[in-house]
Structures are given as structure tokens and as C-alpha cells.
Coordinates of C-alpha atoms in Angstrom, one line a residue:
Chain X
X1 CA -54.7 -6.5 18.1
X2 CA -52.4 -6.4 15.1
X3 CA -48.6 -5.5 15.6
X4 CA -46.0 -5.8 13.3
X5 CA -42.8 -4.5 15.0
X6 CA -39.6 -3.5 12.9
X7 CA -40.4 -5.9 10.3
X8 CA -37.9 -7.1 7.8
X9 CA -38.6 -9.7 4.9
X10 CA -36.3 -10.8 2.8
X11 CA -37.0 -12.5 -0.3
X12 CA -35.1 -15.7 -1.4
X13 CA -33.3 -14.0 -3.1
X14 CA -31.7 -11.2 -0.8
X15 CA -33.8 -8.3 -1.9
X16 CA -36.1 -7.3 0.9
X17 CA -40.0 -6.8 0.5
X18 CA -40.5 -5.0 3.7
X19 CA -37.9 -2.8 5.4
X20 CA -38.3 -2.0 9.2
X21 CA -42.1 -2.3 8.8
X22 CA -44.2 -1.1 12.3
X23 CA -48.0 -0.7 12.4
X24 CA -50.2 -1.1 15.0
X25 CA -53.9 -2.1 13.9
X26 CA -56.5 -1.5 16.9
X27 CA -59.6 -3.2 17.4
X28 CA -62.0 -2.0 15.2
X29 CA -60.3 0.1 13.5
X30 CA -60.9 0.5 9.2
X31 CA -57.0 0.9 7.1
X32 CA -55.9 1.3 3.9
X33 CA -52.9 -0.2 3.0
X34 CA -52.0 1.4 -0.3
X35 CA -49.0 1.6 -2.5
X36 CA -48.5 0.3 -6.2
X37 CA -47.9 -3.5 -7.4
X38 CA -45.3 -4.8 -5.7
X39 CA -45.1 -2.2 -2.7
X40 CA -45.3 -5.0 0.0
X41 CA -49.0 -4.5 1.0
X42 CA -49.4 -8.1 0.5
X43 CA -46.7 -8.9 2.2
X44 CA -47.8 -7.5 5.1
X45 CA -51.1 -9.2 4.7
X46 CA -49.2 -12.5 4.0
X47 CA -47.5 -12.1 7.4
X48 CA -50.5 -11.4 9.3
X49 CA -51.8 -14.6 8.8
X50 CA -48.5 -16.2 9.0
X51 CA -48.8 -17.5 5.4
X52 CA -45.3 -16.0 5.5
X53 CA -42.6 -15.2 8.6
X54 CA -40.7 -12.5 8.7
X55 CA -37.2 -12.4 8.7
X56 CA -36.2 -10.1 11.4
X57 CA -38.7 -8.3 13.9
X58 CA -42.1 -10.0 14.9
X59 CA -45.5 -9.7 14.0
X60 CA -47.9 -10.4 17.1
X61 CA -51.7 -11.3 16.3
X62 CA -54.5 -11.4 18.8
X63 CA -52.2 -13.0 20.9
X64 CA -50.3 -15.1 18.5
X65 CA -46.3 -13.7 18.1
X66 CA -44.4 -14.7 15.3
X67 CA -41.6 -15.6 17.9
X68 CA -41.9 -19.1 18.5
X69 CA -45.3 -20.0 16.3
X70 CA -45.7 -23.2 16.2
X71 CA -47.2 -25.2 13.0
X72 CA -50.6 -26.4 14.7
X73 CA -51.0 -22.7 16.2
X74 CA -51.5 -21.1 12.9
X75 CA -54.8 -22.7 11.7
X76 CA -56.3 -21.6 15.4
X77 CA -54.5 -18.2 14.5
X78 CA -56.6 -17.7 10.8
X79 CA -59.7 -18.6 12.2
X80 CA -59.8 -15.4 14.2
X81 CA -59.2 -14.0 10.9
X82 CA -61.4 -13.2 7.6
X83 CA -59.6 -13.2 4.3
X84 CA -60.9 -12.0 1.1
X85 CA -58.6 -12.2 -2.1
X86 CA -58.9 -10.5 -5.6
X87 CA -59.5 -13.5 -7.5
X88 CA -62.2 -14.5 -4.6
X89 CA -60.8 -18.4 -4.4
X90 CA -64.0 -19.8 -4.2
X91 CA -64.1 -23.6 -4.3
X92 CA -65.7 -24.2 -7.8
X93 CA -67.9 -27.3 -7.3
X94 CA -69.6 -25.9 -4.3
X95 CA -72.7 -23.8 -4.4
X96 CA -71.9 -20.2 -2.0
X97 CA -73.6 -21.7 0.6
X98 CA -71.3 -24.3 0.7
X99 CA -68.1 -22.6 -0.1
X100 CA -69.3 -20.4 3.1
X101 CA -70.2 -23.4 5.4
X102 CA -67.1 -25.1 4.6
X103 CA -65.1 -22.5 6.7
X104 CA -67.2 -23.6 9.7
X105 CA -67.0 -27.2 9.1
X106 CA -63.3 -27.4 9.0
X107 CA -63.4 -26.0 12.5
X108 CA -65.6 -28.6 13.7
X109 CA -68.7 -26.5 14.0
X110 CA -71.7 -28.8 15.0
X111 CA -74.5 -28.9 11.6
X112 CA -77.2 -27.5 13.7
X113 CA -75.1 -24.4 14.4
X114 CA -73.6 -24.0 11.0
X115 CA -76.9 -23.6 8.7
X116 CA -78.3 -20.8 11.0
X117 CA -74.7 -19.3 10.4
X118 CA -74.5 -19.4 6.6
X119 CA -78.0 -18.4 6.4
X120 CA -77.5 -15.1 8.4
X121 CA -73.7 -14.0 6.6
X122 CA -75.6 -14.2 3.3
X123 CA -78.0 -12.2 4.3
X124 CA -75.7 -9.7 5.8
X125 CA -73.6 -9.6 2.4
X126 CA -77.3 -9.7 0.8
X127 CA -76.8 -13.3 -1.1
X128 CA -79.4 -15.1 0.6
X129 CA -81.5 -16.1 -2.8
X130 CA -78.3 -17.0 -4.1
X131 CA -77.6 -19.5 -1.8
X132 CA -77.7 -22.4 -3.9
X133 CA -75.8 -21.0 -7.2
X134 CA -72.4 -22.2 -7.9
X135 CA -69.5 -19.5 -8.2
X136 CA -70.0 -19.4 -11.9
X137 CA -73.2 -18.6 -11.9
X138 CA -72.4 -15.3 -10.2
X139 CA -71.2 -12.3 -11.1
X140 CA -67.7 -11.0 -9.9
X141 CA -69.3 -8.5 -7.6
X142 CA -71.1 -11.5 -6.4
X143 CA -68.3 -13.8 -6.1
X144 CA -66.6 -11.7 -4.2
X145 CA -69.6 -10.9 -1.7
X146 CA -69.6 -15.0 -1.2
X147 CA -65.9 -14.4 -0.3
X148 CA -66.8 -11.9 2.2
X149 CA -69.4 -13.6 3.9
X150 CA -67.2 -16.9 4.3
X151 CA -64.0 -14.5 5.7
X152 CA -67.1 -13.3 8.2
X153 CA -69.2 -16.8 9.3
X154 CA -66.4 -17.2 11.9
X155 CA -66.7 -14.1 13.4
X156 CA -63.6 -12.9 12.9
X157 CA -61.8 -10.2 14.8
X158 CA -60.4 -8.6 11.7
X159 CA -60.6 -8.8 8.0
X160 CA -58.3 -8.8 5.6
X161 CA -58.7 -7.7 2.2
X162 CA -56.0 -7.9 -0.4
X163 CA -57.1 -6.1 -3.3
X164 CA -60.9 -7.2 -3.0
X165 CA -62.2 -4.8 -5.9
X166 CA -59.3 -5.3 -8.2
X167 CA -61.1 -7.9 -10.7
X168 CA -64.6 -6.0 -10.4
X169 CA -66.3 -2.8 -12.2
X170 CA -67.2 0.3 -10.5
X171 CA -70.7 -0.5 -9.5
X172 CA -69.5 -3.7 -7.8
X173 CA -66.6 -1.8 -6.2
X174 CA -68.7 0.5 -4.8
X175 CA -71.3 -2.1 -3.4
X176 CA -68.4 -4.5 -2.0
X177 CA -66.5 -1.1 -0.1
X178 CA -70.0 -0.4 1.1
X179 CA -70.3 -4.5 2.8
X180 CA -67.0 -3.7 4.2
X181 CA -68.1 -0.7 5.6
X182 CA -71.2 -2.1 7.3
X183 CA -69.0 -5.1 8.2
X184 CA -66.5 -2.4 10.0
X185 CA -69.3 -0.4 11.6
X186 CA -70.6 -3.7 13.5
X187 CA -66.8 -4.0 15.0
X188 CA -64.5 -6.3 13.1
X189 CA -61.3 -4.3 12.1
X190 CA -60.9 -4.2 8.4
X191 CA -57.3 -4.1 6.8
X192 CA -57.7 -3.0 3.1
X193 CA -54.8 -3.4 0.5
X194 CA -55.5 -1.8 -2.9
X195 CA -53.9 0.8 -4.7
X196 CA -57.2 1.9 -6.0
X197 CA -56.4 5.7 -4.8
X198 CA -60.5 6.5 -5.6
X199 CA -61.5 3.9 -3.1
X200 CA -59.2 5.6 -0.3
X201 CA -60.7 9.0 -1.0
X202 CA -64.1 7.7 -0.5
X203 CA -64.1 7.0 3.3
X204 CA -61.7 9.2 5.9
X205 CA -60.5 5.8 7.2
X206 CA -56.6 5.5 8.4
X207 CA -54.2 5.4 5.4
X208 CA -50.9 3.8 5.4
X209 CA -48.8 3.9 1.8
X210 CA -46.0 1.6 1.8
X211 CA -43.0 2.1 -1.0
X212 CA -40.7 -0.1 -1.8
X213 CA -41.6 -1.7 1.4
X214 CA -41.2 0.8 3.6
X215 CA -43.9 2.9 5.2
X216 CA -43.9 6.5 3.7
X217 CA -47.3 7.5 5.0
X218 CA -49.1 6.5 8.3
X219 CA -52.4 9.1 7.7
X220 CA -52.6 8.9 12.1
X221 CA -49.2 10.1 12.5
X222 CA -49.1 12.5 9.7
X223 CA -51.6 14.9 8.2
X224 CA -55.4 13.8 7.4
X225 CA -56.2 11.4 4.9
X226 CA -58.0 12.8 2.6
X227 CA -55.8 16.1 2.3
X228 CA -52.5 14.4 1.6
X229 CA -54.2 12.0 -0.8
X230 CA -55.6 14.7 -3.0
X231 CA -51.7 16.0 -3.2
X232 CA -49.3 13.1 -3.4
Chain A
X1 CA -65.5 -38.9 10.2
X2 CA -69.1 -37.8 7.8
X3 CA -67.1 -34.8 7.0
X4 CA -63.9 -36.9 6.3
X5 CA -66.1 -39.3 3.9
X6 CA -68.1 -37.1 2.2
X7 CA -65.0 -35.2 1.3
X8 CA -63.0 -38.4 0.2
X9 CA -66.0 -39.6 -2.0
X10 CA -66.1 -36.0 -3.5
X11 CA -62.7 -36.9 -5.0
X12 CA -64.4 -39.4 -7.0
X13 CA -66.8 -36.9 -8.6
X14 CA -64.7 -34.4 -9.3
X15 CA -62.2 -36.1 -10.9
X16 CA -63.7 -39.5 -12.0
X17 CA -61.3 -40.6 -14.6
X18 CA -58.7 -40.0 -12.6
X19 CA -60.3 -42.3 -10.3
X20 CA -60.9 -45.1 -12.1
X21 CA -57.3 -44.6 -13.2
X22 CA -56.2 -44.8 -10.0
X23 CA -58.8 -48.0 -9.0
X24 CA -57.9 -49.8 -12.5
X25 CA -54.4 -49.9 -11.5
X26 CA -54.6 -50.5 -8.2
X27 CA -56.6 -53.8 -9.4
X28 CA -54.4 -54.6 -12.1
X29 CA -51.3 -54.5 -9.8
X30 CA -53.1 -56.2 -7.2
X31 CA -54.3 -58.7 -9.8
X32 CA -51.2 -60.0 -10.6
X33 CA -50.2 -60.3 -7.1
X34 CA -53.7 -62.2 -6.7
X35 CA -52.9 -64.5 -9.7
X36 CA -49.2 -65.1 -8.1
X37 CA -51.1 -65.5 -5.0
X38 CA -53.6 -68.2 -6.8
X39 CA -50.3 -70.1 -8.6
X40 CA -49.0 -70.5 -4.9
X41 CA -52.3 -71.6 -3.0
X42 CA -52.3 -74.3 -5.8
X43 CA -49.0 -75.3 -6.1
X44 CA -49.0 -75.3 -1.9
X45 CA -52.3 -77.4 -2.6
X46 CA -50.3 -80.1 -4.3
X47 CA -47.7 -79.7 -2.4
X48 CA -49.9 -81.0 0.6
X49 CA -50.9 -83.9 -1.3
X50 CA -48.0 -85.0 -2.0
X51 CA -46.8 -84.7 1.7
X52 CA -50.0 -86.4 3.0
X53 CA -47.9 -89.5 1.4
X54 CA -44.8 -88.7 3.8
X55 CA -45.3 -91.5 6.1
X56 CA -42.9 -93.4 8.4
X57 CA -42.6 -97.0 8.2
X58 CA -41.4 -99.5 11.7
X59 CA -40.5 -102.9 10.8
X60 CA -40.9 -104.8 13.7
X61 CA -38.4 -107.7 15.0
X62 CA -40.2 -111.4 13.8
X63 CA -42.1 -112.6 16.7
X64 CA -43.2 -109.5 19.0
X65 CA -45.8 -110.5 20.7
X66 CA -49.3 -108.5 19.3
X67 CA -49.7 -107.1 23.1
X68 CA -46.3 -105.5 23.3
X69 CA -47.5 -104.0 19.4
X70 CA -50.4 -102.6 20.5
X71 CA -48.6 -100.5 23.6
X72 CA -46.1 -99.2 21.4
X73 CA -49.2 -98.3 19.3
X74 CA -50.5 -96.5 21.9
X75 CA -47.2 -95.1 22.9
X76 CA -46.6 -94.1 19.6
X77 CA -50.5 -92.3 18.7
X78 CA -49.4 -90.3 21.8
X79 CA -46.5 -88.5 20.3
X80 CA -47.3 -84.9 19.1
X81 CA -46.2 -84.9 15.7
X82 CA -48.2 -88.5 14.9
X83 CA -51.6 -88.6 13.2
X84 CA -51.8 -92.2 12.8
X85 CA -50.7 -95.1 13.2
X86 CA -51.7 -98.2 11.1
X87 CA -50.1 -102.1 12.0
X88 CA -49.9 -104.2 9.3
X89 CA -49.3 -107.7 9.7
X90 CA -47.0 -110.4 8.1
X91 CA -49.9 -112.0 6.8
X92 CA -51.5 -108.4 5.7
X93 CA -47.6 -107.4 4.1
X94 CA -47.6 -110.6 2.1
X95 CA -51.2 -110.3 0.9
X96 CA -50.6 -106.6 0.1
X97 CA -47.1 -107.6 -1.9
X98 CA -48.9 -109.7 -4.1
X99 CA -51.7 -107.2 -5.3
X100 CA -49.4 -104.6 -5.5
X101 CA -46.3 -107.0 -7.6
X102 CA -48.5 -108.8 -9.7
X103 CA -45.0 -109.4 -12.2
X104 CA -43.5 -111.3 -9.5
X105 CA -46.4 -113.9 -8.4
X106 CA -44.2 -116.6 -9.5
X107 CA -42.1 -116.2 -6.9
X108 CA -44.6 -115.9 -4.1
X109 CA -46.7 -118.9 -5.1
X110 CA -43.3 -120.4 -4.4
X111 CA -42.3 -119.1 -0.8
X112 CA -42.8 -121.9 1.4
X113 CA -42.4 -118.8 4.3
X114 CA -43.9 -115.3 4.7
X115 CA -40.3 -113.6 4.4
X116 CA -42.4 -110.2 4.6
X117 CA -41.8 -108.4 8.5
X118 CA -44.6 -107.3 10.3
X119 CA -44.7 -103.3 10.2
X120 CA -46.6 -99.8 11.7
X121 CA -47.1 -97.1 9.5
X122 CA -47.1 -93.9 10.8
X123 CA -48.7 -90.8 9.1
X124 CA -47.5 -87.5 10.8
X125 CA -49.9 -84.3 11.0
X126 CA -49.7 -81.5 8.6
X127 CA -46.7 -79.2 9.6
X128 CA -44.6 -82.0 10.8
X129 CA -44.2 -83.5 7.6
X130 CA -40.4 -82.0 6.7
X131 CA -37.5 -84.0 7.2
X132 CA -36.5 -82.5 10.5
X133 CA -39.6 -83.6 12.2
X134 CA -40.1 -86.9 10.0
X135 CA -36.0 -87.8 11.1
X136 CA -36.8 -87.1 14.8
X137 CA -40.0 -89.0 14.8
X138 CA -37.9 -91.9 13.0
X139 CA -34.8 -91.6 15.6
X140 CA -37.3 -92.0 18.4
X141 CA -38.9 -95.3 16.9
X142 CA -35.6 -96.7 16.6
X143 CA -35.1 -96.4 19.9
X144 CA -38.0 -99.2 20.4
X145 CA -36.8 -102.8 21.4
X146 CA -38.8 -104.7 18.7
X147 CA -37.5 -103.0 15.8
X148 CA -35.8 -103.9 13.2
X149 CA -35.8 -101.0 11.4
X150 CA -37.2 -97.6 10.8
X151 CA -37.6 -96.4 6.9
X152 CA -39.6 -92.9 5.7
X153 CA -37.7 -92.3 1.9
X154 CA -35.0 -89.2 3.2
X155 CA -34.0 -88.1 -0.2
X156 CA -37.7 -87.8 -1.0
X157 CA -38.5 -85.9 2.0
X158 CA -35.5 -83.5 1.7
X159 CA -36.7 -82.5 -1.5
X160 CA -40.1 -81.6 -0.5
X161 CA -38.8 -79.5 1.9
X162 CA -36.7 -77.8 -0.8
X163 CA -39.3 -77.4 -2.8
X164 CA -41.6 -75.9 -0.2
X165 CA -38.7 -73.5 0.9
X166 CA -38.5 -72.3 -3.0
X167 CA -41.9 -71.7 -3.5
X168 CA -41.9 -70.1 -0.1
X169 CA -39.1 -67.3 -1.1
X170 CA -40.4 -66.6 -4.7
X171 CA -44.0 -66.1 -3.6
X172 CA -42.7 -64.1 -0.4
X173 CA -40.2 -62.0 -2.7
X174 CA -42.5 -61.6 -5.7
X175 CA -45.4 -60.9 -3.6
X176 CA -43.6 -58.0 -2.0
X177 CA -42.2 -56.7 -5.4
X178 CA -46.0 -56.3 -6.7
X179 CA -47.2 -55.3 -3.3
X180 CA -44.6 -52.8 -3.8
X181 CA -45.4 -51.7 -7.1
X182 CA -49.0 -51.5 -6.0
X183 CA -48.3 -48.8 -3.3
X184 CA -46.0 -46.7 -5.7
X185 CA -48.9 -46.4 -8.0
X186 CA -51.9 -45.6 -5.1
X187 CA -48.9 -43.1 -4.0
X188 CA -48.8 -41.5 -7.0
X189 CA -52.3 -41.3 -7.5
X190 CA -52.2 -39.7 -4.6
X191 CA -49.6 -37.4 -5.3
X192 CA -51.6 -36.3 -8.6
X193 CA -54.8 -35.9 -6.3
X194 CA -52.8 -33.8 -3.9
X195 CA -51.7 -31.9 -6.8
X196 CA -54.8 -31.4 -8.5
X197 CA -56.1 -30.1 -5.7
X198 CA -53.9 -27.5 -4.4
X199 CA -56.0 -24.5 -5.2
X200 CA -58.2 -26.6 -2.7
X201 CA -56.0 -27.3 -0.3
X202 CA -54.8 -23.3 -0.3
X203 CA -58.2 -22.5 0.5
X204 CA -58.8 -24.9 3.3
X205 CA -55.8 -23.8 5.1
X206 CA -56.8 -19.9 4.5
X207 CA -60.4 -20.9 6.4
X208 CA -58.3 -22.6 9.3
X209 CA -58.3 -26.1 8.7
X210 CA -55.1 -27.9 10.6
X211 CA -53.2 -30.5 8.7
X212 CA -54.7 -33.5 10.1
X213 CA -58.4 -32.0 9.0
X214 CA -56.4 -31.6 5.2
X215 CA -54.7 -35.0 5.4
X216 CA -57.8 -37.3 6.5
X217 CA -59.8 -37.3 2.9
X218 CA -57.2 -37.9 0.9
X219 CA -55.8 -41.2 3.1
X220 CA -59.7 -42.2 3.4
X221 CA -60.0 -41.8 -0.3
X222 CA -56.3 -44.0 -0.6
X223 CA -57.7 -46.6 1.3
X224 CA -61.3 -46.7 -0.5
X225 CA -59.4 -46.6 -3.9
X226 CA -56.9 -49.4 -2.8
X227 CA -60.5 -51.4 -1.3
X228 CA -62.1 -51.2 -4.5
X229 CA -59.2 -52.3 -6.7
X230 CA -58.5 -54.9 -4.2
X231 CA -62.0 -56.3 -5.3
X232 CA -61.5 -55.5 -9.2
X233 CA -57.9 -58.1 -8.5
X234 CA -60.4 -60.7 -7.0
X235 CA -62.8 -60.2 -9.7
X236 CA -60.0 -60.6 -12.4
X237 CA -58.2 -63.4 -10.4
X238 CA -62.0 -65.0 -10.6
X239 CA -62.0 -64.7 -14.4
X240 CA -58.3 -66.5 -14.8
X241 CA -59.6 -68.8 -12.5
X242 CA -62.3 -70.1 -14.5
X243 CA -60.4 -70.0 -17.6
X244 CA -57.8 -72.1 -16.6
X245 CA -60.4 -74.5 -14.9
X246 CA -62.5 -74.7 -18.0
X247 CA -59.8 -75.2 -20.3
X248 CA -56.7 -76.8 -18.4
X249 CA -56.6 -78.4 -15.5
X250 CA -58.5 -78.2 -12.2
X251 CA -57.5 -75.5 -9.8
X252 CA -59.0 -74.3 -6.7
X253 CA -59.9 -71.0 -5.6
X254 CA -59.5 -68.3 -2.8
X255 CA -62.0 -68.5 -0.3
X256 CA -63.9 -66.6 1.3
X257 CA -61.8 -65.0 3.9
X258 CA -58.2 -65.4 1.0
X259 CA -60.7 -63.1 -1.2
X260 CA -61.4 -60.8 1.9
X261 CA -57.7 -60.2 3.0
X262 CA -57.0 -59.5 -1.2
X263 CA -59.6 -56.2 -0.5
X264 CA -57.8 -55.9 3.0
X265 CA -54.3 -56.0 1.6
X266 CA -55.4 -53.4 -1.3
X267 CA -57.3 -51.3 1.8
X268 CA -54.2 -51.1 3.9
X269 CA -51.9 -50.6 0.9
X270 CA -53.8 -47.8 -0.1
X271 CA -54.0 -45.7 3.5
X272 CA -50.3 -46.6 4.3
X273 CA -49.2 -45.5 0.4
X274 CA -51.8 -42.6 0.8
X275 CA -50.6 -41.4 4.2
X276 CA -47.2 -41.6 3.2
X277 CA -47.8 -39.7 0.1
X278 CA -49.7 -36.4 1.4
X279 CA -47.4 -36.6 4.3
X280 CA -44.6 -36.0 2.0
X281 CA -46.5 -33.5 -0.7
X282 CA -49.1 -31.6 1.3
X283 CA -46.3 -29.2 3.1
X284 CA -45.3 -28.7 -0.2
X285 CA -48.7 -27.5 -1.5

């Protein structure tokens, strides 16, 4: 479903962010893309929903290659995708159920349809008497729920999630891993960034640590998950 | 297009200073170009009056008999360019010279003869009233047997048409400078819109939206902006107007359809400066 295949990216510079970069994400399939600040694991993200393009190698999503991706193909590319930030990027002056409908209205989704929509994400994220509060009304934890339940409204064959718990405390971390659990377990693939190493250890979900770029660790290819982790 | 509305008119509550910025401008700029417009509809105005006087005059050979005048009449009311065409007799020339020369009564209390020549006056129809048309109208009236000769004031009407051709240019050239001026500013505006919004615009692009979805707000909210300072200029242009009529001299108006094409111009202006302007900043967003 994902691919990236010997990915290079160079920054404008020269340096390069990722260095012969393959992973193959399945359908349905939970991964944790770990590695400290400035690793690449947003990169990677970045060119899975062509936000970025790599310089060498190709990146192939649900049928969309990086080869020869055209403008007007990319927003028909993101909206098989969910994507969930750390700082939530919520539109301010829109109440969550707005900030959730306007990912449906932007792809032309008929009124009648959309309500029914909002109305069952928010429940599924556990929102749904919040409905009508603006984003500073809510709580991070909460924010960040309205995040998720927008990245979800278009049914999305996999989410991303670049550092989703970073700007939240440990009882909102744990109730946001949970959503993305429950979100995994109903068959969307979930790709998780974060070097939060306590997260990783909670679930015995694929790990792949990147360095410097480079994948160092693919937990499928290598030893189990939770083993190594305890070590490295 | 509810979804492209609602989202333009949002721009106007979130950021309503910078609106009525954006709108006072607009209508300033259009303003001036309303009050230039204004200074040319009245000078043209006066210019017409004047030009209603551009007449051609036929002096006809002493003796034609009235029958052959009143076929060449006809003849004459048939050309396109002619709007009338008025014979005055001897007797009518001589009564006319002494009401109009009153200093020289003397001399026509003495005239034993009517010296004066029987004549037609031809008035031509508005747009045929410069010199090219008023000399070809005159060459083909000389070409009648009966005439003596054929007058209609060249140097006069040479100027006119000079005069016309000025104001012509300056209005044309002025008119485009502020029409100019107007779109830089809505395009800026823009520009500041498109910046202020980028955070926005990020998201909508994460969520899927394609460009044209993006785009379609911001040139409807251009073109509303550039509507609604188009009718602040008419509104100002109103205000000059009845100062200057109260206290200086008479002047006329737009009307109803001039006023219109001011909100049109300031519509058009607006989408064309507005589409041009997230055109060139939104990739860069």
C-alpha cells in the first residue's frame, strides 16, 4: 500500500535527510517510526503524502508513484490519507465539528452525507458533546482527538501520525495511543512517528528506527520489538 | 459555489479591518477614477453643446426656383450624416440680419435691394459633427448646381475635434493609470489575505483540497471587495457631485447604468487583480 523504494532526499543544501530509505507498509498494518529529532521520520512522512519528493528512488502510494505525479493528482492522493500533526492544526475559528466537516466539504461531499459523517468520527474519537466548542476551548488531548477524527471522516486507508503525543501529558498520551489503536483494529494502517520510546514499548506493533536517515532497525526483519527496545 | 461564498465572506469576519482596508481603498482609488470619470462626462457634455452648433450653411445661386429648393431639400435630409435641414429665405436672411445687427440698421433702412442670398442650413447628427464628416458633407453640397457657396467655420470645427481628441487621451490614459493603481492595491490585499491565511491554506491542502477549490474564495472575496468599493467611489463621486453643484456651477451626474459599470469596473478589477494575485502567491504558500 505504502512503498518507498531506495529513497534518497537531499536537502537544499546538499546534506541528505534520508539515505537509501526502503519500507514497505501493508494494509492494515500498525508502525512505529522512531528515531530522535531530526532522524528523518518526518521526512518520510512528508514524502508519503508528497508534501515533499524525493530526490532519487520513488515512493508509490495506493497507487500513486512518485514517478511522474502530477500536481492535480496529489490532492486525490491525501484524501486517501489521514494526517494528524503534533501541534494538531486545527482551524481556529471553527468549532471541531467544523474543523472535521471541512475535510469532507473540500472534497465535494454532498451536506446530507457530511453531518451523519462528523457526527459518527466524534463519536468514535469520543467528542460527540463537544461538537460545538472551538479548539481553544479544548484541552490538548482533546485537540488532538478533533485532529484524529478529521484525518478519519474520509475513510482513509492509512494514517499518518507525526509526533501526535508530543504536545500532550501522559494521561492524554495514553488515551490518544489507545484511539489509534481502536482506529488500527477497525483496518486503517497507522504510521506513527515519535521518539517517545515508552509509547513503542506499549504495543508489540512493527518498529522501524531511522538514524541519521538511514534505517537501522526494521523490528520484522530483525529481532522482536519489544526485546531490542528494552536493549538499545 | 455556497461553499465558495460562505468561505469568501468568512474573510470578512475574520479579519475585518483588514477588509475595510482593503474596501476603503479600493473606493478611494476607484473614486478618483469616478471623479476623473465625472470631469469627462461633463466636459464631453459641453463638448456636445457646443457641437450641436456645428452646422453647415448652402448659399443658394439668386433666383432658384423654390421647387428645385425643395428637391435638393429632400435630396439633402436623405444623406446619412444630415439631421436637418432648415431653408431660409432672402426675405427671412434680411429680416434675421436686422434683429441680429441692430448697430448697423442705418444701413439696411437704406438698401433699396435685399443683397442677403437665400440659404439651407444643415445640422448634421451627433457623431458626424468633426471636420472630416462636416468637410465631406460640404464637398458634396458644392457639387449642387444652385450654389453659390458652401460655408460651416473649418478652423472652428478643427479645433473641436482637437479638443475632443485631448480629452479623449487624458481621460483614456489617466483612467487606466488609476484603474491600474486600483488593481495593484485589491492585489495586494490579496497578497496580505493569502498571507494571513497560510496556516489555512496548509491545512486545506493536507485535507485534499485541489488548487482551484483553494483559489475560488479568495478571487470571490477580490471581486466582492472590488463590488463594494466600486459603490463607496459612487457614493463619494455623489458627495463631490453635490458640492460642486451647490456651490459652483451646475454639473450632471452618472446615471443609472455609468453608476452600475463604476461597481462593475471595481467587480472585475477586483477578480482579475485577485486571480492574478493568488495565482502568483498561493504555490508559494
Amino acid at each position: 500500500m505504502i512503498r518507498l523504494n531506495k529513497v534518497f532526499k537531499a536537502f537544499p543544501k546538499g546534506s541528505l535527510a534520508l539515505k537509501d530509505v526502503s519500507l514497505h507498509v501493508a494494509k492494515g498494518e500498525f508502525i512505529f517510526l522512531t528515531g530522535h529529532s531530526g532522524a528523518g521520520k518526518s521526512t518520510v512522512l512528508r514524502l508519503v503524502y508528497a508534501d515533499q519528493l524525493p530526490t532519487s528512488g520513488t515512493v508509490r502510494v495506493s497507487g500513486f508513484s512518485t514517478a511522474g505525479l502530477k500536481r492535480r493528482d496529489i490532492p486525490r492522493l491525501r484524501r486517501r490519507l489521514g494526517i494528524v500533526f503534533q501541534d494538531f492544526r486545527l482551524l481556529e475559528d471553527r468549532t471541531a465539528e467544523e474543523n472535521v466537516a471541512f475535510a469532507l466539504e473540500v472534497t465535494g461531499t454532498r451536506r446530507s452525507v457530511i453531518s451523519a459523517k462528523v457526527t459518527r468520527v466524534l463519536t468514535q474519537v469520543g467528542l460527540a458533546t463537544k461538537a460545538n466548542q472551538y479548539p481553544r476551548e479544548l484541552s490538548g488531548g482533546e485537540q488532538q482527538r478533533v485532529a484524529i477524527a478529521r484525518a478519519l471522516v474520509n475513510d482513509p486507508l492509512v494514517l499518518l501520525a507525526d509526533e501526535p503525543t508530543g504536545n500532550l501529558d501522559e494521561r492524554a498520551t495514553r488515551g490518544v495511543f489507545q484511539l489509534l489503536k481502536d482506529i488500527n483494529a477497525t483496518g486503517t494502517a497507522v504510521v506513527l512517528a515519535t521518539h517517545d520510546l515508552d509509547l513503542v514499548r506499549q504495543a508489540p506493533f512493527r518498529t522501524v528506527e531511522l538514524q541519521d536517515g538511514a534505517i537501522v532497525y526494521d523490528s520484522r526483519e530483525d529481532e522482536p520489538a519489544g526485546e531490542a527496545l528494552v536493549e538499545r | 459555489m455556497r461553499l465558495t461564498l460562505r468561505e469568501a465572506l468568512l474573510s470578512f469576519r475574520r479579519a475585518p479591518v483588514l477588509s475595510a482596508l482593503a474596501i476603503t481603498t479600493i473606493g478611494f482609488a476607484l473614486f478618483v477614477f469616478g471623479l476623473f470619470s465625472l470631469v469627462a462626462l461633463n466636459l464631453r457634455s459641453t463638448l456636445g453643446e457646443i457641437e450641436e452648433r456645428v452646422e453647415v450653411v448652402m448659399y443658394l445661386t439668386r433666383g432658384t426656383p423654390v421647387e428645385v429648393v425643395t428637391v435638393a431639400i429632400g435630396d439633402i435630409q436623405a444623406f446619412p450624416e444630415v439631421e436637418s435641414v432648415n431653408f431660409v429665405t432672402e426675405d427671412q436672411a434680411l429680416e434675421r440680419a436686422r434683429q441680429e445687427l441692430v448697430e448697423f440698421q442705418g444701413i439696411f433702412e437704406d438698401l433699396t435691394a435685399n443683397p442677403l442670398p437665400a440659404s439651407l442650413e444643415i445640422r448634421l447628427k451627433p457623431g458626424f459633427r468633426d471636420s472630416r464628416n462636416v468637410s465631406a458633407v460640404a464637398d458634396r453640397l458644392s457639387g449642387f448646381r444652385f450654389v453659390e457657396d458652401v460655408r460651416f467655420g473649418r478652423d472652428w470645427v478643427e479645433k473641436l475635434d482637437r479638443l475632443r481628441d485631448i480629452a479623449g487621451v487624458v481621460g483614456l490614459v489617466i483612467g487606466a493609470a488609476f484603474a491600474a493603481a486600483a488593481m495593484m492595491i485589491i492585489a495586494t490585499t490579496i497578497r496580505m489575505t493569502v498571507l494571513a491565511r497560510s496556516r489555512e491554506i496548509h491545512i486545506m491542502r493536507l485535507v485534499g483540497a485541489t488548487d482551484g477549490f483553494i483559489r475560488r474564495p479568495f478571487i470571490v472575496d477580490g471581486a466582492i471587495k472590488g463590488a463594494l468599493g466600486g459603490v463607496l467611489a459612487v457614493v463619494l463621486c455623489y458627495g463631490a457631485y453635490l458640492l460642486v453643484s451647490r456651490g459652483l456651477f451646475e454639473a450632471s451626474f452618472f446615471t443609472g447604468q455609468q453608476a452600475s459599470l463604476i461597481v462593475l469596473l471595481g467587480t472585475v478589477l477586483g477578480l482579475t487583480a485577485s486571480a492574478a494575485s493568488v495565482g502568483r502567491h498561493l504555490p508559494r504558500v
